[in-house]
Amino acid sequence: MNLLDFNKGFPLDTPNVILPWDKPLDEVARMSGGIWHNDRYVWRGARYLDGLGYLLCSDNGVGKQSPFRSISAYIGLSPEGLWSDSNVLDEFKKIVQHLIRIFGEPNERKVNPEEVSDTETSAWTLEKVKVCLYVIEQFSYKCYLTISLK
């Protein structure tokens, strides 16, 4: 993976395209297969970060002409769209290791990934972009991966 691509935009493996930062979301979605769903764009079936395939979406509550400045993945959702505590925690641990292989050790880390508490964060700061993986407890464990301009 070419980390310099992150300065230009968010690189997708499938489809093979870079989603350019600061372009209107509707333009970014058209070039990459994103679909408007409720109050956000969703990329179903996209692969990214050397093979990850969790559901990607833009920030919620954005307009179609809003600039593309961040994208998120929901980690550990069941096929029915439900959070499963054991699935979330297992996936979190796998994703941390996957991201360490790509970006090296995180610049910021709260809590050891082997001892997930009610909140945990691992974050990597690149030149223009911040990659953040976090798990929170909100009725159940939820895990999110966010990639955004700093």
mmCIF file of N, CA, C and O in Angstrom, residues 28-115:
data_model
loop_
_atom_site.group_PDB
_atom_site.id
_atom_site.type_symbol
_atom_site.label_atom_id
_atom_site.label_comp_id
_atom_site.label_asym_id
_atom_site.label_seq_id
_atom_site.Cartn_x
_atom_site.Cartn_y
_atom_site.Cartn_z
ATOM 1 N N VAL A 28 -17.639 12.040 -5.373
ATOM 2 C CA VAL A 28 -16.813 10.930 -4.877
ATOM 3 C C VAL A 28 -17.596 9.621 -4.951
ATOM 4 O O VAL A 28 -17.075 8.591 -5.368
ATOM 5 N N ALA A 29 -18.864 9.655 -4.554
ATOM 6 C CA ALA A 29 -19.699 8.448 -4.572
ATOM 7 C C ALA A 29 -19.910 7.941 -5.992
ATOM 8 O O ALA A 29 -19.858 6.735 -6.239
ATOM 9 N N ARG A 30 -20.149 8.842 -6.934
ATOM 10 C CA ARG A 30 -20.362 8.428 -8.337
ATOM 11 C C ARG A 30 -19.151 7.698 -8.892
ATOM 12 O O ARG A 30 -19.285 6.722 -9.621
ATOM 13 N N MET A 31 -17.952 8.154 -8.542
ATOM 14 C CA MET A 31 -16.749 7.546 -9.108
ATOM 15 C C MET A 31 -16.386 6.222 -8.451
ATOM 16 O O MET A 31 -15.538 5.494 -8.957
ATOM 17 N N SER A 32 -17.078 5.883 -7.335
ATOM 18 C CA SER A 32 -16.640 4.720 -6.568
ATOM 19 C C SER A 32 -17.754 3.757 -6.179
ATOM 20 O O SER A 32 -17.502 2.793 -5.461
ATOM 21 N N GLY A 33 -18.983 4.021 -6.604
ATOM 22 C CA GLY A 33 -20.074 3.106 -6.282
ATOM 23 C C GLY A 33 -20.756 3.371 -4.954
ATOM 24 O O GLY A 33 -21.524 2.538 -4.484
ATOM 25 N N GLY A 34 -20.506 4.523 -4.352
ATOM 26 C CA GLY A 34 -21.207 4.878 -3.117
ATOM 27 C C GLY A 34 -22.673 5.144 -3.381
ATOM 28 O O GLY A 34 -23.043 5.667 -4.435
ATOM 29 N N ILE A 35 -23.529 4.770 -2.440
ATOM 30 C CA ILE A 35 -24.981 4.921 -2.584
ATOM 31 C C ILE A 35 -25.502 5.773 -1.434
ATOM 32 O O ILE A 35 -25.147 5.544 -0.273
ATOM 33 N N TRP A 36 -26.352 6.760 -1.746
ATOM 34 C CA TRP A 36 -26.970 7.591 -0.717
ATOM 35 C C TRP A 36 -27.958 6.737 0.057
ATOM 36 O O TRP A 36 -28.826 6.092 -0.528
ATOM 37 N N HIS A 37 -27.814 6.692 1.372
ATOM 38 C CA HIS A 37 -28.691 5.888 2.228
ATOM 39 C C HIS A 37 -29.002 6.692 3.481
ATOM 40 O O HIS A 37 -28.106 6.968 4.280
ATOM 41 N N ASN A 38 -30.271 7.076 3.634
ATOM 42 C CA ASN A 38 -30.731 7.905 4.752
ATOM 43 C C ASN A 38 -29.993 9.244 4.756
ATOM 44 O O ASN A 38 -30.301 10.098 3.950
ATOM 45 N N ASP A 39 -29.018 9.421 5.618
ATOM 46 C CA ASP A 39 -28.331 10.712 5.715
ATOM 47 C C ASP A 39 -26.832 10.593 5.484
ATOM 48 O O ASP A 39 -26.047 11.368 6.003
ATOM 49 N N ARG A 40 -26.423 9.604 4.703
ATOM 50 C CA ARG A 40 -24.992 9.387 4.458
ATOM 51 C C ARG A 40 -24.802 8.559 3.191
ATOM 52 O O ARG A 40 -25.733 7.936 2.700
ATOM 53 N N TYR A 41 -23.579 8.544 2.697
ATOM 54 C CA TYR A 41 -23.210 7.645 1.605
ATOM 55 C C TYR A 41 -22.665 6.354 2.194
ATOM 56 O O TYR A 41 -21.995 6.353 3.226
ATOM 57 N N VAL A 42 -22.964 5.242 1.527
ATOM 58 C CA VAL A 42 -22.533 3.919 1.969
ATOM 59 C C VAL A 42 -21.843 3.229 0.793
ATOM 60 O O VAL A 42 -22.305 3.318 -0.344
ATOM 61 N N TRP A 43 -20.729 2.574 1.099
ATOM 62 C CA TRP A 43 -20.006 1.779 0.104
ATOM 63 C C TRP A 43 -20.104 0.323 0.530
ATOM 64 O O TRP A 43 -19.393 -0.126 1.417
ATOM 65 N N ARG A 44 -21.015 -0.413 -0.082
ATOM 66 C CA ARG A 44 -21.191 -1.830 0.240
ATOM 67 C C ARG A 44 -20.262 -2.655 -0.648
ATOM 68 O O ARG A 44 -20.177 -2.415 -1.838
ATOM 69 N N GLY A 45 -19.587 -3.613 -0.050
ATOM 70 C CA GLY A 45 -18.733 -4.509 -0.816
ATOM 71 C C GLY A 45 -17.374 -3.939 -1.195
ATOM 72 O O GLY A 45 -16.618 -4.588 -1.898
ATOM 73 N N ALA A 46 -17.071 -2.723 -0.749
ATOM 74 C CA ALA A 46 -15.758 -2.142 -1.042
ATOM 75 C C ALA A 46 -14.688 -2.842 -0.210
ATOM 76 O O ALA A 46 -14.938 -3.296 0.907
ATOM 77 N N ARG A 47 -13.499 -2.933 -0.748
ATOM 78 C CA ARG A 47 -12.327 -3.428 -0.023
ATOM 79 C C ARG A 47 -11.347 -2.268 0.097
ATOM 80 O O ARG A 47 -11.243 -1.438 -0.813
ATOM 81 N N TYR A 48 -10.607 -2.233 1.187
ATOM 82 C CA TYR A 48 -9.717 -1.101 1.448
ATOM 83 C C TYR A 48 -8.650 -1.520 2.448
ATOM 84 O O TYR A 48 -8.760 -2.564 3.091
ATOM 85 N N LEU A 49 -7.614 -0.714 2.573
ATOM 86 C CA LEU A 49 -6.524 -0.961 3.523
ATOM 87 C C LEU A 49 -6.004 -2.396 3.423
ATOM 88 O O LEU A 49 -5.957 -3.129 4.387
ATOM 89 N N ASP A 50 -5.629 -2.776 2.222
ATOM 90 C CA ASP A 50 -5.068 -4.111 1.959
ATOM 91 C C ASP A 50 -6.008 -5.247 2.338
ATOM 92 O O ASP A 50 -5.612 -6.212 2.971
ATOM 93 N N GLY A 51 -7.277 -5.125 1.975
ATOM 94 C CA GLY A 51 -8.186 -6.252 2.086
ATOM 95 C C GLY A 51 -9.311 -6.169 3.087
ATOM 96 O O GLY A 51 -10.133 -7.074 3.148
ATOM 97 N N LEU A 52 -9.397 -5.101 3.889
ATOM 98 C CA LEU A 52 -10.527 -5.005 4.814
ATOM 99 C C LEU A 52 -11.811 -4.830 4.021
ATOM 100 O O LEU A 52 -11.815 -4.197 2.971
ATOM 101 N N GLY A 53 -12.913 -5.359 4.535
ATOM 102 C CA GLY A 53 -14.166 -5.290 3.804
ATOM 103 C C GLY A 53 -15.367 -4.944 4.659
ATOM 104 O O GLY A 53 -16.479 -5.275 4.303
ATOM 105 N N TYR A 54 -15.162 -4.273 5.774
ATOM 106 C CA TYR A 54 -16.281 -3.880 6.625
ATOM 107 C C TYR A 54 -17.019 -2.716 5.989
ATOM 108 O O TYR A 54 -16.444 -1.922 5.251
ATOM 109 N N LEU A 55 -18.307 -2.601 6.290
ATOM 110 C CA LEU A 55 -19.164 -1.569 5.708
ATOM 111 C C LEU A 55 -18.555 -0.184 5.888
ATOM 112 O O LEU A 55 -18.222 0.220 6.995
ATOM 113 N N LEU A 56 -18.405 0.560 4.784
ATOM 114 C CA LEU A 56 -17.891 1.923 4.802
ATOM 115 C C LEU A 56 -19.019 2.913 4.652
ATOM 116 O O LEU A 56 -19.974 2.671 3.899
ATOM 117 N N CYS A 57 -18.911 4.045 5.335
ATOM 118 C CA CYS A 57 -19.893 5.105 5.127
ATOM 119 C C CYS A 57 -19.272 6.467 5.400
ATOM 120 O O CYS A 57 -18.260 6.585 6.086
ATOM 121 N N SER A 58 -19.893 7.498 4.816
ATOM 122 C CA SER A 58 -19.494 8.867 5.100
ATOM 123 C C SER A 58 -20.066 9.248 6.461
ATOM 124 O O SER A 58 -20.823 8.485 7.058
ATOM 125 N N ASP A 59 -19.713 10.426 6.929
ATOM 126 C CA ASP A 59 -20.316 10.899 8.181
ATOM 127 C C ASP A 59 -21.824 10.954 8.026
ATOM 128 O O ASP A 59 -22.342 11.213 6.935
ATOM 129 N N ASN A 60 -22.546 10.725 9.118
ATOM 130 C CA ASN A 60 -23.996 10.860 9.042
ATOM 131 C C ASN A 60 -24.364 12.333 9.135
ATOM 132 O O ASN A 60 -23.616 13.150 9.653
ATOM 133 N N GLY A 61 -25.513 12.664 8.592
ATOM 134 C CA GLY A 61 -26.004 14.033 8.646
ATOM 135 C C GLY A 61 -25.306 14.981 7.692
ATOM 136 O O GLY A 61 -25.364 16.189 7.868
ATOM 137 N N VAL A 62 -24.656 14.453 6.661
ATOM 138 C CA VAL A 62 -23.978 15.313 5.691
ATOM 139 C C VAL A 62 -24.894 15.566 4.504
ATOM 140 O O VAL A 62 -25.846 14.821 4.258
ATOM 141 N N GLY A 63 -24.600 16.606 3.764
ATOM 142 C CA GLY A 63 -25.304 16.862 2.517
ATOM 143 C C GLY A 63 -24.556 16.225 1.364
ATOM 144 O O GLY A 63 -23.355 15.949 1.461
ATOM 145 N N LYS A 64 -25.258 16.003 0.282
ATOM 146 C CA LYS A 64 -24.626 15.362 -0.877
ATOM 147 C C LYS A 64 -23.505 16.212 -1.460
ATOM 148 O O LYS A 64 -22.586 15.689 -2.066
ATOM 149 N N GLN A 65 -23.567 17.521 -1.265
ATOM 150 C CA GLN A 65 -22.517 18.409 -1.773
ATOM 151 C C GLN A 65 -21.437 18.702 -0.733
ATOM 152 O O GLN A 65 -20.496 19.431 -1.005
ATOM 153 N N SER A 66 -21.572 18.133 0.469
ATOM 154 C CA SER A 66 -20.557 18.344 1.502
ATOM 155 C C SER A 66 -19.218 17.815 1.026
ATOM 156 O O SER A 66 -19.154 16.835 0.286
ATOM 157 N N PRO A 67 -18.116 18.445 1.461
ATOM 158 C CA PRO A 67 -16.803 17.941 1.046
ATOM 159 C C PRO A 67 -16.495 16.605 1.717
ATOM 160 O O PRO A 67 -16.845 16.380 2.873
ATOM 161 N N PHE A 68 -15.849 15.728 0.962
ATOM 162 C CA PHE A 68 -15.425 14.435 1.490
ATOM 163 C C PHE A 68 -14.196 14.657 2.354
ATOM 164 O O PHE A 68 -13.125 14.984 1.863
ATOM 165 N N ARG A 69 -14.360 14.510 3.671
ATOM 166 C CA ARG A 69 -13.270 14.751 4.611
ATOM 167 C C ARG A 69 -13.065 13.586 5.573
ATOM 168 O O ARG A 69 -12.114 13.587 6.338
ATOM 169 N N SER A 70 -13.977 12.607 5.546
ATOM 170 C CA SER A 70 -13.833 11.478 6.465
ATOM 171 C C SER A 70 -14.679 10.317 5.993
ATOM 172 O O SER A 70 -15.696 10.493 5.320
ATOM 173 N N ILE A 71 -14.222 9.113 6.369
ATOM 174 C CA ILE A 71 -14.948 7.884 6.043
ATOM 175 C C ILE A 71 -14.809 6.955 7.236
ATOM 176 O O ILE A 71 -13.813 7.003 7.958
ATOM 177 N N SER A 72 -15.844 6.154 7.482
ATOM 178 C CA SER A 72 -15.848 5.275 8.652
ATOM 179 C C SER A 72 -16.239 3.860 8.255
ATOM 180 O O SER A 72 -16.972 3.650 7.286
ATOM 181 N N ALA A 73 -15.762 2.907 9.040
ATOM 182 C CA ALA A 73 -16.155 1.508 8.884
ATOM 183 C C ALA A 73 -16.719 1.023 10.209
ATOM 184 O O ALA A 73 -16.202 1.371 11.271
ATOM 185 N N TYR A 74 -17.786 0.255 10.131
ATOM 186 C CA TYR A 74 -18.383 -0.351 11.313
ATOM 187 C C TYR A 74 -17.830 -1.761 11.433
ATOM 188 O O TYR A 74 -18.087 -2.609 10.590
ATOM 189 N N ILE A 75 -17.077 -2.007 12.501
ATOM 190 C CA ILE A 75 -16.372 -3.267 12.685
ATOM 191 C C ILE A 75 -17.149 -4.155 13.653
ATOM 192 O O ILE A 75 -17.477 -3.722 14.752
ATOM 193 N N GLY A 76 -17.437 -5.388 13.245
ATOM 194 C CA GLY A 76 -18.050 -6.351 14.150
ATOM 195 C C GLY A 76 -19.560 -6.435 14.095
ATOM 196 O O GLY A 76 -20.177 -7.048 14.959
ATOM 197 N N LEU A 77 -20.173 -5.840 13.072
ATOM 198 C CA LEU A 77 -21.618 -5.984 12.915
ATOM 199 C C LEU A 77 -21.926 -7.380 12.369
ATOM 200 O O LEU A 77 -21.219 -7.886 11.507
ATOM 201 N N SER A 78 -22.999 -7.974 12.854
ATOM 202 C CA SER A 78 -23.442 -9.259 12.306
ATOM 203 C C SER A 78 -24.095 -8.999 10.944
ATOM 204 O O SER A 78 -24.411 -7.859 10.609
ATOM 205 N N PRO A 79 -24.336 -10.041 10.145
ATOM 206 C CA PRO A 79 -25.020 -9.851 8.859
ATOM 207 C C PRO A 79 -26.397 -9.197 9.017
ATOM 208 O O PRO A 79 -26.899 -8.558 8.108
ATOM 209 N N GLU A 80 -26.992 -9.350 10.195
ATOM 210 C CA GLU A 80 -28.304 -8.742 10.464
ATOM 211 C C GLU A 80 -28.175 -7.280 10.887
ATOM 212 O O GLU A 80 -29.162 -6.619 11.148
ATOM 213 N N GLY A 81 -26.942 -6.771 11.003
ATOM 214 C CA GLY A 81 -26.734 -5.392 11.408
ATOM 215 C C GLY A 81 -26.723 -5.183 12.906
ATOM 216 O O GLY A 81 -26.917 -4.072 13.378
ATOM 217 N N LEU A 82 -26.491 -6.247 13.672
ATOM 218 C CA LEU A 82 -26.467 -6.144 15.130
ATOM 219 C C LEU A 82 -25.026 -6.230 15.630
ATOM 220 O O LEU A 82 -24.191 -6.891 15.036
ATOM 221 N N TRP A 83 -24.769 -5.573 16.751
ATOM 222 C CA TRP A 83 -23.451 -5.639 17.379
ATOM 223 C C TRP A 83 -23.392 -6.872 18.253
ATOM 224 O O TRP A 83 -24.309 -7.155 18.996
ATOM 225 N N SER A 84 -22.306 -7.604 18.174
ATOM 226 C CA SER A 84 -22.074 -8.778 19.010
ATOM 227 C C SER A 84 -20.800 -8.526 19.807
ATOM 228 O O SER A 84 -19.736 -8.339 19.220
ATOM 229 N N ASP A 85 -20.905 -8.500 21.153
ATOM 230 C CA ASP A 85 -19.754 -8.154 21.981
ATOM 231 C C ASP A 85 -18.518 -8.981 21.636
ATOM 232 O O ASP A 85 -17.439 -8.438 21.425
ATOM 233 N N SER A 86 -18.657 -10.299 21.574
ATOM 234 C CA SER A 86 -17.479 -11.126 21.315
ATOM 235 C C SER A 86 -16.945 -10.885 19.910
ATOM 236 O O SER A 86 -15.729 -10.827 19.690
ATOM 237 N N ASN A 87 -17.822 -10.718 18.945
ATOM 238 C CA ASN A 87 -17.402 -10.457 17.577
ATOM 239 C C ASN A 87 -16.677 -9.110 17.488
ATOM 240 O O ASN A 87 -15.626 -9.003 16.856
ATOM 241 N N VAL A 88 -17.209 -8.090 18.136
ATOM 242 C CA VAL A 88 -16.597 -6.763 18.113
ATOM 243 C C VAL A 88 -15.194 -6.814 18.704
ATOM 244 O O VAL A 88 -14.239 -6.294 18.127
ATOM 245 N N LEU A 89 -15.046 -7.436 19.859
ATOM 246 C CA LEU A 89 -13.739 -7.478 20.521
ATOM 247 C C LEU A 89 -12.727 -8.288 19.722
ATOM 248 O O LEU A 89 -11.567 -7.893 19.587
ATOM 249 N N ASP A 90 -13.158 -9.413 19.150
ATOM 250 C CA ASP A 90 -12.261 -10.211 18.316
ATOM 251 C C ASP A 90 -11.822 -9.432 17.071
ATOM 252 O O ASP A 90 -10.649 -9.434 16.708
ATOM 253 N N GLU A 91 -12.776 -8.786 16.433
ATOM 254 C CA GLU A 91 -12.463 -8.019 15.228
ATOM 255 C C GLU A 91 -11.556 -6.841 15.551
ATOM 256 O O GLU A 91 -10.638 -6.534 14.801
ATOM 257 N N PHE A 92 -11.801 -6.176 16.672
ATOM 258 C CA PHE A 92 -10.946 -5.066 17.083
ATOM 259 C C PHE A 92 -9.490 -5.523 17.177
ATOM 260 O O PHE A 92 -8.585 -4.884 16.639
ATOM 261 N N LYS A 93 -9.264 -6.643 17.840
ATOM 262 C CA LYS A 93 -7.896 -7.144 18.021
ATOM 263 C C LYS A 93 -7.244 -7.471 16.671
ATOM 264 O O LYS A 93 -6.073 -7.171 16.438
ATOM 265 N N LYS A 94 -8.027 -8.056 15.742
ATOM 266 C CA LYS A 94 -7.491 -8.381 14.424
ATOM 267 C C LYS A 94 -7.157 -7.111 13.639
ATOM 268 O O LYS A 94 -6.115 -7.041 12.987
ATOM 269 N N ILE A 95 -8.043 -6.122 13.708
ATOM 270 C CA ILE A 95 -7.842 -4.899 12.940
ATOM 271 C C ILE A 95 -6.647 -4.118 13.472
ATOM 272 O O ILE A 95 -5.874 -3.554 12.702
ATOM 273 N N VAL A 96 -6.464 -4.063 14.791
ATOM 274 C CA VAL A 96 -5.292 -3.383 15.358
ATOM 275 C C VAL A 96 -4.027 -3.981 14.762
ATOM 276 O O VAL A 96 -3.135 -3.256 14.297
ATOM 277 N N GLN A 97 -3.928 -5.297 14.734
ATOM 278 C CA GLN A 97 -2.729 -5.952 14.193
ATOM 279 C C GLN A 97 -2.578 -5.675 12.697
ATOM 280 O O GLN A 97 -1.470 -5.455 12.203
ATOM 281 N N HIS A 98 -3.687 -5.673 11.968
ATOM 282 C CA HIS A 98 -3.670 -5.381 10.530
ATOM 283 C C HIS A 98 -3.143 -3.960 10.297
ATOM 284 O O HIS A 98 -2.296 -3.732 9.427
ATOM 285 N N LEU A 99 -3.632 -3.004 11.074
ATOM 286 C CA LEU A 99 -3.206 -1.613 10.909
ATOM 287 C C LEU A 99 -1.755 -1.409 11.331
ATOM 288 O O LEU A 99 -1.043 -0.603 10.728
ATOM 289 N N ILE A 100 -1.298 -2.137 12.337
ATOM 290 C CA ILE A 100 0.109 -2.057 12.742
ATOM 291 C C ILE A 100 1.003 -2.549 11.595
ATOM 292 O O ILE A 100 2.054 -1.961 11.329
ATOM 293 N N ARG A 101 0.575 -3.606 10.892
ATOM 294 C CA ARG A 101 1.359 -4.082 9.741
ATOM 295 C C ARG A 101 1.453 -3.005 8.655
ATOM 296 O O ARG A 101 2.466 -2.879 7.979
ATOM 297 N N ILE A 102 0.401 -2.219 8.483
ATOM 298 C CA ILE A 102 0.381 -1.194 7.438
ATOM 299 C C ILE A 102 1.104 0.079 7.887
ATOM 300 O O ILE A 102 1.949 0.613 7.168
ATOM 301 N N PHE A 103 0.739 0.590 9.063
ATOM 302 C CA PHE A 103 1.181 1.919 9.499
ATOM 303 C C PHE A 103 2.267 1.905 10.579
ATOM 304 O O PHE A 103 2.767 2.951 10.954
ATOM 305 N N GLY A 104 2.598 0.734 11.131
ATOM 306 C CA GLY A 104 3.515 0.673 12.254
ATOM 307 C C GLY A 104 2.747 0.858 13.560
ATOM 308 O O GLY A 104 1.513 0.861 13.584
ATOM 309 N N GLU A 105 3.462 1.018 14.648
ATOM 310 C CA GLU A 105 2.817 1.184 15.952
ATOM 311 C C GLU A 105 1.997 2.470 15.972
ATOM 312 O O GLU A 105 2.401 3.470 15.376
ATOM 313 N N PRO A 106 0.857 2.471 16.659
ATOM 314 C CA PRO A 106 0.040 3.689 16.719
ATOM 315 C C PRO A 106 0.765 4.825 17.442
ATOM 316 O O PRO A 106 1.556 4.588 18.350
ATOM 317 N N ASN A 107 0.472 6.054 17.007
ATOM 318 C CA ASN A 107 1.004 7.235 17.679
ATOM 319 C C ASN A 107 0.318 7.450 19.020
ATOM 320 O O ASN A 107 0.897 8.029 19.931
ATOM 321 N N GLU A 108 -0.945 7.024 19.105
ATOM 322 C CA GLU A 108 -1.724 7.161 20.328
ATOM 323 C C GLU A 108 -2.361 5.812 20.630
ATOM 324 O O GLU A 108 -2.831 5.135 19.737
ATOM 325 N N ARG A 109 -2.361 5.469 21.895
ATOM 326 C CA ARG A 109 -3.028 4.222 22.281
ATOM 327 C C ARG A 109 -3.532 4.370 23.702
ATOM 328 O O ARG A 109 -2.793 4.772 24.579
ATOM 329 N N LYS A 110 -4.793 4.062 23.891
ATOM 330 C CA LYS A 110 -5.392 4.006 25.218
ATOM 331 C C LYS A 110 -5.718 2.557 25.489
ATOM 332 O O LYS A 110 -6.462 1.957 24.722
ATOM 333 N N VAL A 111 -5.140 1.953 26.470
ATOM 334 C CA VAL A 111 -5.403 0.586 26.905
ATOM 335 C C VAL A 111 -4.730 -0.422 25.971
ATOM 336 O O VAL A 111 -4.669 -0.228 24.771
ATOM 337 N N ASN A 112 -4.259 -1.494 26.528
ATOM 338 C CA ASN A 112 -3.638 -2.581 25.782
ATOM 339 C C ASN A 112 -4.705 -3.314 24.969
ATOM 340 O O ASN A 112 -5.765 -3.635 25.489
ATOM 341 N N PRO A 113 -4.457 -3.616 23.670
ATOM 342 C CA PRO A 113 -5.499 -4.273 22.861
ATOM 343 C C PRO A 113 -5.905 -5.650 23.372
ATOM 344 O O PRO A 113 -6.947 -6.156 22.984
ATOM 345 N N GLU A 114 -5.135 -6.246 24.241
ATOM 346 C CA GLU A 114 -5.520 -7.543 24.800
ATOM 347 C C GLU A 114 -6.461 -7.381 25.995
ATOM 348 O O GLU A 114 -7.007 -8.344 26.494
ATOM 349 N N GLU A 115 -6.632 -6.161 26.468
ATOM 350 C CA GLU A 115 -7.452 -5.913 27.656
ATOM 351 C C GLU A 115 -8.460 -4.815 27.376
ATOM 352 O O GLU A 115 -8.380 -3.717 27.912
#
